[in-house]
Amino acid sequence: MSLYFDALETRTADQRASDLASALPQQIARAKVLSGYAARFADVDPTRITDAAALARLPVLRKSQLIEAQGQKPPLGGFNAIPVSDFAHIFQSPGPIYEPGGNTHDWWRMGRFVHACGVGNQDIVQNCFGYHLTPAGMIFENGARAVGATVLPAGTGQTELQVSAAAAMGVTAYAGTPDYLKVILDKAAEMGVELAISKAVVGGGALFPSLRQEYADRGITCLQCYATADLGNIAYESPAMEGMILDEGVIVEIVTPGTGNPVQPGEVGEVVVTTLNPDYPLIRFATGDMSAVLPGESPCGRTNLRIKGWMGRADQTTKIKGMFVRPEQVAALVAKHDEIHKARVIASRDGEMDVMTVQIETEAQDSAAYDATVSNVLKLRGTVELVSPGSLPNDGLVIEDKRSYDA
């Protein structure tokens, strides 16, 4: 197995800049003729957009604007460069927002990350990301196929069956959220079943250092990536585990939240991404995530820029158990019941597992009356706590993240 996925990972800065000067104008030209970008790029000369500085003068595209465009011109809002019928899949994520997907070689650019974790054509990958509506399952399957691995499309839940299948098939690698692997391993121990998993590629939530160490103690190398349903893979860890290396198919800017203005090197700001995917050009797409550029290059020999990884949200949107919970969902929860004054979602940890607690200001006494609404609106199960009116802090927060990302 070669050390690198391809030669792009070890380009010099001059080579990368030269390649970008060729690829970026072509991508802007593709976007300019699409109805989604027509007004935005009316006065843009693609031949002049040859580097990050020129790119930074273009408007930022926000998820709310994409959702609005998709509502006006379904399903993709005029941002697709090929007919919808030419995509392999169309997915739906909370918002709702629709994302296209392809099944050609490494369409989501996840192969680079999977390869960095040492997964190859001798591995069987148990893919525990969901396969319905949202794209995570297909994203990671596409990456596993890009490195020649065999995929067991396990999906989520049914942990005993997950254990039995992993043992029967001799599964050597796991793909899924960081904490679900522990659930599988603990269940295997309870069942007296020995598993052969030695590699784990994870995403969709924070990989806490203590959990990574627990996996290492069990002989499992666990690396994480930073990807979104809209963009595919953005950055990934290598065995050096010093920050996240940007994927070669994206351009990442760190900007002052709420603007398109790049911050100074090393400063924390919002992650804005431009993809070079010719099928679905997203230009200066604001993720709402916060991060910062790390100086220097990775000791692993990959030469692209690195970021520190996920450092919170520019808004209050928080990922819990691998799913985004957004302020507008909390507002929808309150609107479902006239007797609710306010609500607050709290993300915390119980051991290595995410926990969601929903505090509801109401004079009602039966918390179970709200369980179904919480599950339906927030798309997650959580503990409901009823508090008296006026009890919640008047600080503007409707989502509070109490998890520590340093331990």
Short mmCIF file of C-alpha atoms in Angstrom, two decimals:
data_model
loop_
_atom_site.label_atom_id
_atom_site.label_comp_id
_atom_site.label_asym_id
_atom_site.label_seq_id
_atom_site.Cartn_x
_atom_site.Cartn_y
_atom_site.Cartn_z
CA MET A 1 0.00 0.00 0.00
CA SER A 2 1.48 3.35 -1.04
CA LEU A 3 1.96 6.04 1.59
CA TYR A 4 -0.14 8.62 -0.25
CA PHE A 5 -3.46 8.44 -2.06
CA ASP A 6 -2.05 10.33 -5.06
CA ALA A 7 0.66 12.78 -6.09
CA LEU A 8 -1.56 15.79 -5.37
CA GLU A 9 -1.00 15.41 -1.65
CA THR A 10 2.72 16.19 -1.85
CA ARG A 11 2.72 19.08 -4.33
CA THR A 12 4.91 22.06 -3.66
CA ALA A 13 3.24 25.35 -2.83
CA ASP A 14 4.15 26.64 -6.30
CA GLN A 15 2.68 23.56 -7.99
CA ARG A 16 -0.52 23.83 -6.00
CA ALA A 17 -0.86 27.55 -6.80
CA SER A 18 -0.25 26.91 -10.49
CA ASP A 19 -2.84 24.14 -10.61
CA LEU A 20 -5.32 26.33 -8.77
CA ALA A 21 -4.77 29.18 -11.23
CA SER A 22 -5.94 26.81 -13.95
CA ALA A 23 -8.75 24.96 -12.12
CA LEU A 24 -10.40 27.87 -10.31
CA PRO A 25 -11.30 30.00 -13.37
CA GLN A 26 -12.80 26.91 -15.00
CA GLN A 27 -14.96 26.27 -11.96
CA ILE A 28 -16.11 29.90 -11.77
CA ALA A 29 -16.96 29.76 -15.48
CA ARG A 30 -19.09 26.63 -14.87
CA ALA A 31 -20.88 28.35 -12.02
CA LYS A 32 -21.42 31.64 -13.84
CA VAL A 33 -23.80 30.09 -16.39
CA LEU A 34 -25.97 28.43 -13.74
CA SER A 35 -29.19 30.14 -12.70
CA GLY A 36 -28.25 29.89 -9.02
CA TYR A 37 -25.20 32.10 -9.60
CA ALA A 38 -26.51 34.31 -12.42
CA ALA A 39 -27.19 37.40 -10.32
CA ARG A 40 -24.21 36.84 -8.02
CA PHE A 41 -21.66 36.49 -10.79
CA ALA A 42 -23.15 38.80 -13.41
CA ASP A 43 -20.11 41.09 -13.40
CA VAL A 44 -17.50 38.43 -12.63
CA ASP A 45 -14.77 37.65 -15.17
CA PRO A 46 -13.78 34.03 -14.43
CA THR A 47 -10.35 34.50 -16.01
CA ARG A 48 -9.47 36.94 -13.23
CA ILE A 49 -10.31 34.52 -10.40
CA THR A 50 -7.04 32.66 -10.21
CA ASP A 51 -6.15 32.61 -6.51
CA ALA A 52 -7.61 32.81 -3.02
CA ALA A 53 -7.28 36.60 -2.88
CA ALA A 54 -9.42 37.02 -6.00
CA LEU A 55 -11.86 34.38 -4.79
CA ALA A 56 -12.36 36.35 -1.56
CA ARG A 57 -13.93 39.19 -3.52
CA LEU A 58 -16.88 37.01 -4.56
CA PRO A 59 -20.05 36.86 -2.43
CA VAL A 60 -20.49 34.17 0.20
CA LEU A 61 -23.23 31.59 -0.33
CA ARG A 62 -25.05 30.67 2.87
CA LYS A 63 -27.05 27.55 3.57
CA SER A 64 -30.20 29.62 4.17
CA GLN A 65 -29.81 31.09 0.67
CA LEU A 66 -29.35 27.62 -0.81
CA ILE A 67 -32.50 26.40 0.96
CA GLU A 68 -34.44 29.42 -0.34
CA ALA A 69 -33.20 28.84 -3.90
CA GLN A 70 -34.14 25.15 -3.72
CA GLY A 71 -37.63 26.10 -2.59
CA GLN A 72 -38.02 28.43 -5.56
CA LYS A 73 -36.44 26.08 -8.10
CA PRO A 74 -36.51 22.50 -6.80
CA PRO A 75 -34.71 20.31 -6.27
CA LEU A 76 -31.24 21.94 -6.34
CA GLY A 77 -31.96 25.63 -6.81
CA GLY A 78 -30.06 26.00 -10.07
CA PHE A 79 -26.64 25.21 -8.59
CA ASN A 80 -26.15 21.90 -10.40
CA ALA A 81 -23.95 21.86 -13.51
CA ILE A 82 -25.32 18.56 -14.80
CA PRO A 83 -28.97 17.44 -15.07
CA VAL A 84 -30.50 16.11 -11.88
CA SER A 85 -31.15 12.82 -13.70
CA ASP A 86 -27.39 12.38 -14.14
CA PHE A 87 -26.73 12.23 -10.39
CA ALA A 88 -26.79 8.83 -8.74
CA HIS A 89 -28.67 10.02 -5.66
CA ILE A 90 -30.51 12.98 -4.18
CA PHE A 91 -30.41 13.24 -0.38
CA GLN A 92 -32.29 15.27 2.19
CA SER A 93 -30.84 16.82 5.33
CA PRO A 94 -32.48 18.94 8.05
CA GLY A 95 -33.54 22.34 6.78
CA PRO A 96 -34.77 20.78 4.60
CA ILE A 97 -31.90 20.96 2.17
CA TYR A 98 -31.28 18.63 -0.76
CA GLU A 99 -27.85 17.42 -1.82
CA PRO A 100 -26.88 15.50 -4.95
CA GLY A 101 -24.50 12.57 -4.91
CA GLY A 102 -22.46 10.64 -7.44
CA ASN A 103 -21.00 7.14 -7.41
CA THR A 104 -18.05 7.66 -9.73
CA HIS A 105 -14.53 7.26 -8.35
CA ASP A 106 -14.14 9.24 -5.12
CA TRP A 107 -16.95 11.66 -6.02
CA TRP A 108 -17.19 12.82 -2.41
CA ARG A 109 -13.37 12.94 -2.04
CA MET A 110 -13.44 10.64 0.97
CA GLY A 111 -10.91 8.16 -0.42
CA ARG A 112 -8.00 10.36 0.57
CA PHE A 113 -9.03 10.20 4.23
CA VAL A 114 -9.82 6.48 4.21
CA HIS A 115 -6.42 5.80 2.63
CA ALA A 116 -4.67 7.94 5.26
CA CYS A 117 -6.14 5.69 7.94
CA GLY A 118 -4.51 2.69 6.28
CA VAL A 119 -7.67 1.16 4.85
CA GLY A 120 -7.10 -0.62 1.53
CA ASN A 121 -8.20 -3.45 -0.72
CA GLN A 122 -7.60 -6.11 1.93
CA ASP A 123 -10.07 -4.52 4.35
CA ILE A 124 -13.75 -5.10 5.04
CA VAL A 125 -15.34 -1.88 6.27
CA GLN A 126 -18.43 -1.97 8.49
CA ASN A 127 -20.18 1.25 7.48
CA CYS A 128 -22.37 2.33 10.40
CA PHE A 129 -23.48 5.63 8.92
CA GLY A 130 -27.12 5.95 7.91
CA TYR A 131 -28.10 4.99 4.37
CA HIS A 132 -31.53 6.62 4.18
CA LEU A 133 -32.25 10.23 3.18
CA THR A 134 -29.01 11.72 4.56
CA PRO A 135 -25.82 11.05 2.55
CA ALA A 136 -23.26 9.98 5.18
CA GLY A 137 -23.58 6.27 4.45
CA MET A 138 -23.04 6.77 0.73
CA ILE A 139 -20.23 9.27 1.30
CA PHE A 140 -18.18 6.80 3.31
CA GLU A 141 -19.05 3.86 1.07
CA ASN A 142 -17.81 5.87 -1.91
CA GLY A 143 -14.55 6.53 -0.05
CA ALA A 144 -14.09 2.89 0.88
CA ARG A 145 -14.67 1.84 -2.71
CA ALA A 146 -12.11 4.42 -3.85
CA VAL A 147 -9.40 2.50 -1.98
CA GLY A 148 -10.70 -0.91 -3.08
CA ALA A 149 -12.16 -1.99 0.27
CA THR A 150 -15.21 -4.22 0.65
CA VAL A 151 -18.17 -2.61 2.42
CA LEU A 152 -20.63 -4.10 4.86
CA PRO A 153 -23.49 -1.54 4.71
CA ALA A 154 -24.57 -1.93 8.32
CA GLY A 155 -26.27 1.40 8.88
CA THR A 156 -27.33 2.44 12.36
CA GLY A 157 -28.71 0.53 15.34
CA GLN A 158 -29.31 -3.21 16.01
CA THR A 159 -26.01 -3.47 17.86
CA GLU A 160 -26.15 -7.23 18.50
CA LEU A 161 -26.59 -7.84 14.78
CA GLN A 162 -23.73 -5.42 14.12
CA VAL A 163 -21.49 -7.50 16.38
CA SER A 164 -22.56 -10.79 14.82
CA ALA A 165 -22.02 -9.49 11.29
CA ALA A 166 -18.62 -8.00 12.13
CA ALA A 167 -17.46 -11.31 13.58
CA ALA A 168 -18.88 -13.44 10.79
CA MET A 169 -17.40 -11.31 8.01
CA GLY A 170 -14.05 -10.68 9.67
CA VAL A 171 -14.57 -6.92 9.56
CA THR A 172 -11.26 -5.08 9.92
CA ALA A 173 -12.36 -1.43 9.76
CA TYR A 174 -15.20 0.70 11.12
CA ALA A 175 -16.82 3.77 9.60
CA GLY A 176 -19.32 5.76 11.63
CA THR A 177 -19.73 8.30 14.39
CA PRO A 178 -16.94 8.33 16.98
CA ASP A 179 -18.93 6.98 19.92
CA TYR A 180 -20.92 4.19 18.24
CA LEU A 181 -17.82 2.06 17.78
CA LYS A 182 -17.51 1.91 21.58
CA VAL A 183 -21.12 0.71 21.78
CA ILE A 184 -20.29 -2.11 19.35
CA LEU A 185 -17.07 -3.05 21.15
CA ASP A 186 -18.74 -3.06 24.56
CA LYS A 187 -21.60 -5.20 23.22
CA ALA A 188 -19.08 -7.62 21.68
CA ALA A 189 -17.34 -7.94 25.04
CA GLU A 190 -20.69 -8.57 26.72
CA MET A 191 -21.49 -11.26 24.16
CA GLY A 192 -18.05 -12.84 24.46
CA VAL A 193 -17.33 -12.15 20.78
CA GLU A 194 -13.86 -11.17 19.57
CA LEU A 195 -13.73 -8.67 16.72
CA ALA A 196 -10.88 -8.00 14.27
CA ILE A 197 -11.43 -4.24 13.89
CA SER A 198 -8.09 -2.43 13.88
CA LYS A 199 -8.92 0.78 11.98
CA ALA A 200 -11.68 3.34 12.37
CA VAL A 201 -12.60 6.26 10.12
CA VAL A 202 -15.03 8.52 11.93
CA GLY A 203 -16.96 11.73 11.43
CA GLY A 204 -20.28 13.35 12.22
CA GLY A 205 -19.28 14.30 15.77
CA ALA A 206 -16.36 15.14 18.01
CA LEU A 207 -13.68 12.52 18.62
CA PHE A 208 -12.71 13.28 22.21
CA PRO A 209 -9.08 12.50 23.18
CA SER A 210 -10.14 10.10 25.93
CA LEU A 211 -12.23 8.08 23.47
CA ARG A 212 -9.42 7.97 20.90
CA GLN A 213 -7.10 6.71 23.64
CA GLU A 214 -9.59 4.02 24.63
CA TYR A 215 -9.62 2.79 21.04
CA ALA A 216 -5.82 2.90 20.89
CA ASP A 217 -5.69 0.81 24.07
CA ARG A 218 -7.82 -1.76 22.24
CA GLY A 219 -5.42 -1.78 19.28
CA ILE A 220 -7.58 0.38 17.01
CA THR A 221 -6.23 3.35 15.06
CA CYS A 222 -8.99 5.96 14.94
CA LEU A 223 -8.78 9.04 12.72
CA GLN A 224 -11.43 11.66 12.03
CA CYS A 225 -12.42 13.80 9.09
CA TYR A 226 -14.35 17.02 8.66
CA ALA A 227 -17.03 16.66 6.00
CA THR A 228 -20.49 18.01 5.26
CA ALA A 229 -23.47 16.69 3.32
CA ASP A 230 -23.22 19.58 0.86
CA LEU A 231 -19.48 19.60 0.25
CA GLY A 232 -18.20 16.10 0.91
CA ASN A 233 -14.80 15.80 2.57
CA ILE A 234 -13.14 19.08 3.51
CA ALA A 235 -10.22 18.05 5.72
CA TYR A 236 -8.91 14.95 7.41
CA GLU A 237 -6.41 13.61 9.93
CA SER A 238 -3.36 11.65 8.94
CA PRO A 239 -1.42 9.31 11.25
CA ALA A 240 0.56 12.37 12.41
CA MET A 241 -2.64 13.57 14.13
CA GLU A 242 -1.53 17.20 14.04
CA GLY A 243 -4.54 19.13 12.84
CA MET A 244 -6.60 18.32 9.76
CA ILE A 245 -5.12 18.47 6.27
CA LEU A 246 -7.26 20.15 3.63
CA ASP A 247 -8.49 17.91 0.85
CA GLU A 248 -7.01 18.60 -2.57
CA GLY A 249 -10.43 19.16 -4.17
CA VAL A 250 -11.48 22.16 -2.08
CA ILE A 251 -10.33 25.69 -1.33
CA VAL A 252 -10.87 26.71 2.28
CA GLU A 253 -10.98 30.24 3.65
CA ILE A 254 -11.32 31.27 7.29
CA VAL A 255 -13.41 34.45 7.48
CA THR A 256 -14.87 36.72 10.11
CA PRO A 257 -18.30 35.19 10.96
CA GLY A 258 -21.16 36.79 9.10
CA THR A 259 -18.85 38.28 6.48
CA GLY A 260 -16.72 37.09 3.61
CA ASN A 261 -13.59 38.80 4.90
CA PRO A 262 -10.60 36.51 5.54
CA VAL A 263 -9.13 36.68 9.04
CA GLN A 264 -5.42 36.96 9.75
CA PRO A 265 -3.50 33.64 9.58
CA GLY A 266 -4.05 31.64 12.76
CA GLU A 267 -7.14 33.55 13.88
CA VAL A 268 -10.36 31.67 14.54
CA GLY A 269 -13.16 32.32 12.06
CA GLU A 270 -15.89 30.74 9.99
CA VAL A 271 -14.99 28.03 7.47
CA VAL A 272 -15.93 28.97 3.89
CA VAL A 273 -15.39 26.32 1.22
CA THR A 274 -15.18 26.33 -2.57
CA THR A 275 -15.33 22.93 -4.24
CA LEU A 276 -13.71 21.99 -7.52
CA ASN A 277 -16.39 19.35 -8.18
CA PRO A 278 -17.52 20.09 -11.77
CA ASP A 279 -20.95 18.46 -11.25
CA TYR A 280 -22.03 20.62 -8.32
CA PRO A 281 -19.98 23.80 -7.98
CA LEU A 282 -20.38 25.37 -4.55
CA ILE A 283 -18.49 28.67 -4.52
CA ARG A 284 -17.61 30.27 -1.18
CA PHE A 285 -20.12 28.14 0.69
CA ALA A 286 -20.32 29.18 4.35
CA THR A 287 -20.41 26.12 6.61
CA GLY A 288 -21.24 27.93 9.86
CA ASP A 289 -18.36 26.00 11.48
CA MET A 290 -15.44 27.69 13.21
CA SER A 291 -11.77 26.78 12.81
CA ALA A 292 -8.31 28.26 12.29
CA VAL A 293 -5.34 27.60 10.04
CA LEU A 294 -2.35 25.83 11.57
CA PRO A 295 1.10 27.04 10.50
CA GLY A 296 3.55 24.77 8.71
CA GLU A 297 3.10 21.37 7.11
CA SER A 298 2.10 18.02 8.54
CA PRO A 299 4.98 15.74 9.61
CA CYS A 300 3.37 12.99 7.50
CA GLY A 301 4.64 14.67 4.31
CA ARG A 302 1.32 15.93 3.00
CA THR A 303 1.88 19.55 2.05
CA ASN A 304 -1.54 21.17 1.92
CA LEU A 305 -2.75 23.67 4.50
CA ARG A 306 -4.00 22.37 7.82
CA ILE A 307 -6.81 23.57 10.04
CA LYS A 308 -7.31 22.91 13.73
CA GLY A 309 -10.52 21.02 13.15
CA TRP A 310 -13.99 21.85 14.37
CA MET A 311 -13.96 24.67 16.96
CA GLY A 312 -17.68 25.33 17.41
CA ARG A 313 -20.35 27.09 15.41
CA ALA A 314 -20.64 30.64 14.18
CA ASP A 315 -24.27 30.36 15.22
CA GLN A 316 -25.78 28.17 17.96
CA THR A 317 -26.24 25.14 15.74
CA THR A 318 -24.72 22.14 17.52
CA LYS A 319 -24.06 18.57 16.46
CA ILE A 320 -25.34 15.97 18.93
CA LYS A 321 -25.04 12.23 18.31
CA GLY A 322 -23.94 13.04 14.77
CA MET A 323 -27.01 15.18 13.96
CA PHE A 324 -27.25 18.96 13.75
CA VAL A 325 -29.71 20.63 16.10
CA ARG A 326 -30.55 24.16 14.94
CA PRO A 327 -32.12 27.14 16.74
CA GLU A 328 -35.06 27.11 14.34
CA GLN A 329 -35.85 23.54 15.40
CA VAL A 330 -36.00 24.64 19.03
CA ALA A 331 -38.35 27.45 17.99
CA ALA A 332 -40.52 24.92 16.17
CA LEU A 333 -40.64 22.78 19.32
CA VAL A 334 -41.90 25.74 21.36
CA ALA A 335 -44.50 26.57 18.71
CA LYS A 336 -45.96 23.05 18.88
CA HIS A 337 -47.36 23.60 22.38
CA ASP A 338 -49.13 26.75 23.55
CA GLU A 339 -48.19 26.12 27.18
CA ILE A 340 -44.42 26.20 26.49
CA HIS A 341 -42.85 29.58 27.25
CA LYS A 342 -39.24 28.83 26.27
CA ALA A 343 -36.99 25.86 25.61
CA ARG A 344 -33.28 25.22 25.80
CA VAL A 345 -31.32 22.26 24.40
CA ILE A 346 -28.23 21.24 26.36
CA ALA A 347 -25.54 19.00 24.89
CA SER A 348 -23.40 17.14 27.42
CA ARG A 349 -21.54 13.87 27.79
CA ASP A 350 -22.15 10.72 29.81
CA GLY A 351 -18.86 8.89 29.68
CA GLU A 352 -18.04 8.79 25.98
CA MET A 353 -21.61 9.29 24.76
CA ASP A 354 -23.42 12.46 23.72
CA VAL A 355 -26.46 13.33 25.81
CA MET A 356 -29.24 15.75 24.87
CA THR A 357 -31.34 17.38 27.57
CA VAL A 358 -34.28 19.58 26.63
CA GLN A 359 -35.31 22.06 29.30
CA ILE A 360 -38.84 23.37 28.82
CA GLU A 361 -40.32 26.34 30.63
CA THR A 362 -43.94 25.48 31.35
CA GLU A 363 -46.45 25.15 34.14
CA ALA A 364 -47.25 21.62 32.92
CA GLN A 365 -46.20 18.68 35.09
CA ASP A 366 -45.95 15.70 32.70
CA SER A 367 -42.59 15.68 30.87
CA ALA A 368 -43.56 12.55 28.93
CA ALA A 369 -46.14 14.63 27.07
CA TYR A 370 -43.30 16.27 25.15
CA ASP A 371 -41.17 13.21 24.34
CA ALA A 372 -42.75 12.60 20.94
CA THR A 373 -42.51 16.27 19.92
CA VAL A 374 -38.84 16.42 20.90
CA SER A 375 -38.10 13.28 18.89
CA ASN A 376 -40.08 14.43 15.84
CA VAL A 377 -38.87 18.03 15.74
CA LEU A 378 -35.26 17.65 16.88
CA LYS A 379 -34.83 14.25 15.19
CA LEU A 380 -33.18 12.90 18.35
CA ARG A 381 -34.32 11.36 21.60
CA GLY A 382 -33.43 13.29 24.72
CA THR A 383 -34.26 13.78 28.36
CA VAL A 384 -37.02 16.33 28.90
CA GLU A 385 -36.80 18.49 32.02
CA LEU A 386 -39.69 20.78 32.94
CA VAL A 387 -38.76 24.04 34.67
CA SER A 388 -40.96 26.83 35.95
CA PRO A 389 -41.55 29.93 33.81
CA GLY A 390 -38.71 32.44 34.17
CA SER A 391 -36.16 29.79 35.22
CA LEU A 392 -34.06 29.69 32.04
CA PRO A 393 -31.27 32.30 31.74
CA ASN A 394 -32.08 35.40 29.73
CA ASP A 395 -28.90 35.12 27.67
CA GLY A 396 -30.26 34.48 24.17
CA LEU A 397 -29.08 30.86 24.12
CA VAL A 398 -31.49 28.20 22.96
CA ILE A 399 -28.74 25.60 22.43
CA GLU A 400 -25.95 25.23 24.98
CA ASP A 401 -22.94 22.94 24.48
CA LYS A 402 -21.46 21.91 27.82
CA ARG A 403 -19.06 19.33 26.36
CA SER A 404 -15.33 19.84 26.80
CA TYR A 405 -13.31 19.30 23.63
CA ASP A 406 -9.97 19.16 25.44
CA ALA A 407 -10.45 15.93 27.36
#
